[in-house]
mmCIF file of C-alpha atoms in Angstrom:
data_model
loop_
_atom_site.group_PDB
_atom_site.id
_atom_site.type_symbol
_atom_site.label_atom_id
_atom_site.label_comp_id
_atom_site.label_asym_id
_atom_site.label_seq_id
_atom_site.Cartn_x
_atom_site.Cartn_y
_atom_site.Cartn_z
ATOM 1 C CA PRO A 21 278.660 183.767 200.932
ATOM 2 C CA TYR A 22 281.945 182.253 199.285
ATOM 3 C CA GLU A 23 281.877 178.316 199.157
ATOM 4 C CA SER A 24 284.822 176.621 198.184
ATOM 5 C CA ASP A 25 283.232 173.264 198.029
ATOM 6 C CA LEU A 26 282.623 171.627 194.843
ATOM 7 C CA ALA A 27 279.324 171.475 193.442
ATOM 8 C CA LEU A 28 277.242 170.229 190.554
ATOM 9 C CA ASP A 29 277.301 172.558 187.632
ATOM 10 C CA TYR A 30 276.067 170.846 184.791
ATOM 11 C CA VAL A 31 274.709 167.153 183.737
ATOM 12 C CA SER A 32 274.889 166.070 180.189
ATOM 13 C CA PRO A 33 271.865 164.489 178.771
ATOM 14 C CA PRO A 34 271.678 160.928 179.872
ATOM 15 C CA THR A 35 271.146 158.332 177.164
ATOM 16 C CA ALA A 36 269.845 154.764 177.917
ATOM 17 C CA GLY A 37 268.647 151.848 175.848
ATOM 18 C CA VAL A 38 267.848 148.332 175.967
ATOM 19 C CA GLY A 39 268.466 145.790 172.970
ATOM 20 C CA VAL A 40 267.306 142.285 172.530
ATOM 21 C CA ASP A 41 268.134 139.728 169.957
ATOM 22 C CA ARG A 42 268.705 135.927 169.632
ATOM 23 C CA TYR A 43 271.837 135.908 171.811
ATOM 24 C CA GLY A 44 270.036 138.013 174.417
ATOM 25 C CA ALA A 45 269.176 141.220 175.920
ATOM 26 C CA SER A 46 271.605 143.933 176.905
ATOM 27 C CA VAL A 47 271.536 147.438 178.220
ATOM 28 C CA GLY A 48 273.652 150.515 177.894
ATOM 29 C CA GLY A 49 273.791 154.157 178.218
ATOM 30 C CA SER A 50 275.924 157.469 179.183
ATOM 31 C CA ILE A 51 275.848 160.494 181.189
ATOM 32 C CA GLY A 52 278.802 163.122 181.893
ATOM 33 C CA LEU A 53 278.868 165.456 185.158
ATOM 34 C CA TRP A 54 280.522 168.585 185.639
ATOM 35 C CA PHE A 55 281.370 169.962 189.389
ATOM 36 C CA SER A 56 283.333 173.178 190.093
ATOM 37 C CA ASP A 57 283.400 175.740 193.134
ATOM 38 C CA MET A 58 281.830 178.834 193.160
ATOM 39 C CA LEU A 59 284.910 180.678 191.383
ATOM 40 C CA GLY A 60 285.778 177.825 188.868
ATOM 41 C CA ASN A 61 289.281 177.417 190.238
ATOM 42 C CA ARG A 62 288.611 173.793 190.792
ATOM 43 C CA GLN A 63 286.842 171.619 188.239
ATOM 44 C CA VAL A 64 286.002 167.964 188.031
ATOM 45 C CA LEU A 65 284.765 166.375 184.723
ATOM 46 C CA THR A 66 283.265 162.921 184.790
ATOM 47 C CA ALA A 67 281.910 160.718 182.454
ATOM 48 C CA PHE A 68 280.707 157.157 182.015
ATOM 49 C CA GLN A 69 279.470 154.742 179.524
ATOM 50 C CA GLY A 70 278.567 151.268 179.095
ATOM 51 C CA SER A 71 276.912 148.768 176.480
ATOM 52 C CA GLY A 72 276.460 145.317 176.734
ATOM 53 C CA GLY A 73 278.016 143.480 179.639
ATOM 54 C CA LEU A 74 280.423 144.110 182.535
ATOM 55 C CA LYS A 75 283.275 144.370 179.988
ATOM 56 C CA ASP A 76 282.072 147.038 178.158
ATOM 57 C CA ILE A 77 281.686 149.630 181.040
ATOM 58 C CA GLY A 78 284.090 152.686 180.993
ATOM 59 C CA GLY A 79 284.423 156.227 182.180
ATOM 60 C CA GLU A 80 286.830 159.002 182.723
ATOM 61 C CA LEU A 81 287.751 161.590 185.605
ATOM 62 C CA LEU A 82 289.625 164.838 184.946
ATOM 63 C CA PHE A 83 290.764 167.394 187.465
ATOM 64 C CA VAL A 84 291.645 170.841 186.765
ATOM 65 C CA ASN A 85 293.083 173.380 189.470
ATOM 66 C CA GLN A 86 293.186 176.952 188.109
ATOM 67 C CA SER A 87 293.788 178.672 191.106
ATOM 68 C CA SER A 88 296.951 180.461 190.142
ATOM 69 C CA ARG A 89 298.750 181.140 186.760
ATOM 70 C CA PHE A 90 300.103 177.848 186.114
ATOM 71 C CA ASN A 91 296.931 175.298 185.845
ATOM 72 C CA TRP A 92 297.519 171.981 186.932
ATOM 73 C CA GLY A 93 295.293 168.452 186.792
ATOM 74 C CA PHE A 94 295.241 165.126 186.532
ATOM 75 C CA VAL A 95 293.439 162.386 184.562
ATOM 76 C CA GLY A 96 292.300 158.687 184.471
ATOM 77 C CA GLY A 97 290.051 156.532 182.818
ATOM 78 C CA ARG A 98 289.025 153.200 181.416
ATOM 79 C CA ILE A 99 287.531 153.434 177.788
ATOM 80 C CA PRO A 100 286.579 150.297 175.946
ATOM 81 C CA TYR A 101 286.129 149.852 172.112
ATOM 82 C CA ARG A 102 284.088 146.822 170.807
ATOM 83 C CA SER A 103 284.014 145.618 167.371
ATOM 84 C CA GLY A 104 282.610 141.994 166.278
ATOM 85 C CA PHE A 105 281.763 139.895 163.236
ATOM 86 C CA SER A 106 279.646 136.824 162.546
ATOM 87 C CA THR A 107 280.578 133.553 160.844
ATOM 88 C CA ILE A 108 278.019 130.721 159.638
ATOM 89 C CA ASP A 109 278.572 127.004 159.784
ATOM 90 C CA ALA A 110 277.077 123.394 159.739
ATOM 91 C CA GLY A 111 277.362 121.724 162.528
ATOM 92 C CA GLN A 112 275.636 119.196 165.417
ATOM 93 C CA VAL A 113 273.965 119.820 168.540
ATOM 94 C CA ASN A 114 273.639 116.280 170.318
ATOM 95 C CA GLY A 115 273.625 114.512 167.155
ATOM 96 C CA VAL A 116 271.223 116.359 165.621
ATOM 97 C CA PRO A 117 272.105 118.709 162.085
ATOM 98 C CA ALA A 118 272.129 122.469 163.226
ATOM 99 C CA THR A 119 273.126 125.385 162.137
ATOM 100 C CA VAL A 120 276.247 127.288 163.912
ATOM 101 C CA VAL A 121 276.403 130.961 164.362
ATOM 102 C CA ASP A 122 279.593 132.519 165.963
ATOM 103 C CA LEU A 123 279.668 136.003 167.142
ATOM 104 C CA VAL A 124 283.387 137.134 167.662
ATOM 105 C CA LEU A 125 283.410 139.818 169.809
ATOM 106 C CA GLU A 126 286.714 141.885 170.127
ATOM 107 C CA ARG A 127 287.294 144.392 172.737
ATOM 108 C CA THR A 128 290.227 146.911 172.751
ATOM 109 C CA TYR A 129 290.873 148.525 176.609
ATOM 110 C CA PHE A 130 292.483 152.160 176.688
ATOM 111 C CA ASN A 131 293.413 152.457 180.614
ATOM 112 C CA ARG A 132 294.963 155.622 181.249
ATOM 113 C CA VAL A 133 296.539 157.780 184.291
ATOM 114 C CA GLY A 134 298.338 161.001 183.739
ATOM 115 C CA VAL A 135 299.180 164.827 184.981
ATOM 116 C CA LEU A 136 298.862 167.734 183.009
ATOM 117 C CA GLY A 137 299.863 171.324 183.155
ATOM 118 C CA ASP A 138 299.636 174.566 181.084
ATOM 119 C CA TYR A 139 301.170 178.138 181.891
ATOM 120 C CA PRO A 140 299.958 181.041 179.961
ATOM 121 C CA PHE A 141 302.359 183.918 178.848
ATOM 122 C CA SER A 142 299.678 186.192 177.782
ATOM 123 C CA PRO A 143 295.812 185.465 177.155
ATOM 124 C CA THR A 144 296.858 184.080 173.653
ATOM 125 C CA ARG A 145 299.914 181.964 174.110
ATOM 126 C CA ARG A 146 300.549 179.427 176.405
ATOM 127 C CA ILE A 147 302.845 176.080 177.151
ATOM 128 C CA GLU A 148 301.034 172.616 177.575
ATOM 129 C CA ALA A 149 302.665 169.624 178.906
ATOM 130 C CA ASP A 150 301.605 166.178 179.877
ATOM 131 C CA ALA A 151 302.899 162.860 181.221
ATOM 132 C CA GLY A 152 301.171 159.399 181.926
ATOM 133 C CA PHE A 153 300.825 155.833 181.805
ATOM 134 C CA LEU A 154 298.560 154.100 178.817
ATOM 135 C CA ARG A 155 297.864 150.556 178.632
ATOM 136 C CA ILE A 156 296.314 148.966 175.877
ATOM 137 C CA GLY A 157 294.589 145.656 176.390
ATOM 138 C CA PHE A 158 292.965 143.444 174.192
ATOM 139 C CA ASP A 159 290.283 140.773 174.830
ATOM 140 C CA ARG A 160 288.447 137.993 172.218
ATOM 141 C CA GLU A 161 285.540 135.719 172.906
ATOM 142 C CA VAL A 162 282.821 134.079 170.790
ATOM 143 C CA ILE A 163 279.092 133.345 171.519
ATOM 144 C CA ARG A 164 278.588 130.494 169.763
ATOM 145 C CA GLY A 165 274.364 129.590 168.969
ATOM 146 C CA PHE A 166 273.058 126.160 168.003
ATOM 147 C CA PHE A 167 269.916 126.386 165.427
ATOM 148 C CA VAL A 168 267.774 123.699 164.787
ATOM 149 C CA ASN A 169 264.944 124.720 162.145
ATOM 150 C CA GLY A 170 265.371 128.686 162.893
ATOM 151 C CA GLN A 171 264.988 128.065 166.646
ATOM 152 C CA GLN A 172 268.097 128.653 169.113
ATOM 153 C CA VAL A 173 268.432 125.082 171.310
ATOM 154 C CA ALA A 174 271.835 126.014 172.830
ATOM 155 C CA GLU A 175 274.544 128.450 173.384
ATOM 156 C CA ASP A 176 278.264 128.416 174.139
ATOM 157 C CA ARG A 177 280.601 131.266 175.212
ATOM 158 C CA ILE A 178 284.275 130.663 174.213
ATOM 159 C CA ASP A 179 287.304 132.601 175.414
ATOM 160 C CA LEU A 180 289.754 133.167 172.534
ATOM 161 C CA ASP A 181 293.361 134.016 172.715
ATOM 162 C CA ALA A 182 294.099 137.890 172.592
ATOM 163 C CA PRO A 183 297.159 139.878 171.602
ATOM 164 C CA ASP A 184 299.410 140.843 174.668
ATOM 165 C CA PRO A 185 298.632 144.375 176.306
ATOM 166 C CA LEU A 186 300.739 147.219 175.254
ATOM 167 C CA ASN A 187 302.525 149.385 178.242
ATOM 168 C CA LEU A 188 303.432 152.592 177.047
ATOM 169 C CA PHE A 189 304.743 155.868 178.803
ATOM 170 C CA GLN A 190 303.842 158.931 177.460
ATOM 171 C CA GLY A 191 305.009 162.765 177.787
ATOM 172 C CA SER A 192 303.948 165.660 175.282
ATOM 173 C CA LEU A 193 305.270 169.638 175.544
ATOM 174 C CA ALA A 194 303.631 171.810 173.041
ATOM 175 C CA PHE A 195 303.461 175.872 172.286
ATOM 176 C CA VAL A 196 299.655 176.920 171.875
ATOM 177 C CA THR A 197 298.429 180.226 170.295
ATOM 178 C CA ASP A 198 294.576 181.157 169.931
ATOM 179 C CA TYR A 199 293.686 184.779 169.251
ATOM 180 C CA SER A 200 290.652 183.385 166.829
ATOM 181 C CA TYR A 201 287.134 184.828 166.896
ATOM 182 C CA PHE A 202 284.064 182.496 167.069
ATOM 183 C CA GLY A 203 281.035 182.484 164.718
ATOM 184 C CA TYR A 204 277.893 180.310 165.312
ATOM 185 C CA THR A 205 280.132 177.090 164.692
ATOM 186 C CA SER A 206 283.369 177.871 163.996
ATOM 187 C CA PRO A 207 286.482 180.503 164.220
ATOM 188 C CA VAL A 208 285.584 183.400 161.432
ATOM 189 C CA ARG A 209 288.743 185.355 161.909
ATOM 190 C CA GLY A 210 292.129 185.186 163.595
ATOM 191 C CA GLY A 211 294.600 182.457 163.996
ATOM 192 C CA ARG A 212 295.427 179.279 166.035
ATOM 193 C CA SER A 213 298.470 177.342 166.214
ATOM 194 C CA ARG A 214 299.947 174.410 167.893
ATOM 195 C CA PHE A 215 303.590 173.047 167.753
ATOM 196 C CA GLU A 216 303.971 169.650 169.877
ATOM 197 C CA VAL A 217 306.466 167.184 170.442
ATOM 198 C CA GLY A 218 305.996 163.961 172.170
ATOM 199 C CA GLY A 219 307.430 160.432 173.016
ATOM 200 C CA ASN A 220 306.200 157.194 173.862
ATOM 201 C CA ALA A 221 308.409 154.396 175.723
ATOM 202 C CA GLY A 222 307.725 150.796 176.701
ATOM 203 C CA THR A 223 306.179 147.998 174.556
ATOM 204 C CA LEU A 224 307.101 150.660 171.570
ATOM 205 C CA ASP A 225 309.071 153.324 171.375
ATOM 206 C CA PHE A 226 308.441 156.104 168.948
ATOM 207 C CA ALA A 227 307.996 159.912 168.726
ATOM 208 C CA THR A 228 305.099 162.263 167.560
ATOM 209 C CA LEU A 229 305.769 165.826 166.080
ATOM 210 C CA LEU A 230 302.372 167.943 165.069
ATOM 211 C CA ALA A 231 302.411 171.458 163.631
ATOM 212 C CA ASP A 232 299.185 173.017 163.128
ATOM 213 C CA TRP A 233 299.045 176.519 161.597
ATOM 214 C CA ARG A 234 295.640 178.057 160.840
ATOM 215 C CA ARG A 235 294.643 181.877 159.939
ATOM 216 C CA TYR A 236 290.929 182.825 159.406
ATOM 217 C CA PHE A 237 290.055 185.463 156.954
ATOM 218 C CA PHE A 238 286.109 186.930 157.070
ATOM 219 C CA VAL A 239 285.083 187.985 153.626
ATOM 220 C CA ARG A 240 281.131 188.491 153.975
ATOM 221 C CA PRO A 241 279.671 186.120 154.167
ATOM 222 C CA LEU A 242 282.498 183.266 153.867
ATOM 223 C CA THR A 243 285.535 182.818 155.982
#
């Protein structure tokens, strides 16, 4: 019997890990879940990731409705990126000479919500469009450790000033063709193209243009 409810179709291989160093312990991992109905008309894709603390937890959600010729959906998510560096200096803790190690962590957060749609003219040609809002936030902090004779005796966490966030309204329109034939790892014959124009308005105003035209020729055993 046909069931229109969404059901779990696929689970990406989950990852998990634990790390311990002189700054303490951290855990991390990721997993993806793919849901759809029996005919594949509606699909929900989710992904979650985390590494470190609560600030480093992120995820995305994508919904697509393909029940008619015009396909539409929406997407939302929060993806954090973390980088860092260390500095070493001489200092004191309670009047005792110590080595001061600063671990400076810099995070960039991409928070996005949007809608998308595409309309196929044929199995190989379609129009794609999307619109949404993107907020790029920043965070900086220092984990300062005090070491005496190689042993950590104290630790401070300090929040640093970070750049103001960027708020961008985005939109794009593209004409896409694809009549390529795949081999084991990549297209081996046919062609693809994508011509796209996009715009961003808000904290920064700029436009993007993309022209990508490809043809594949198979001459045994090379493409």
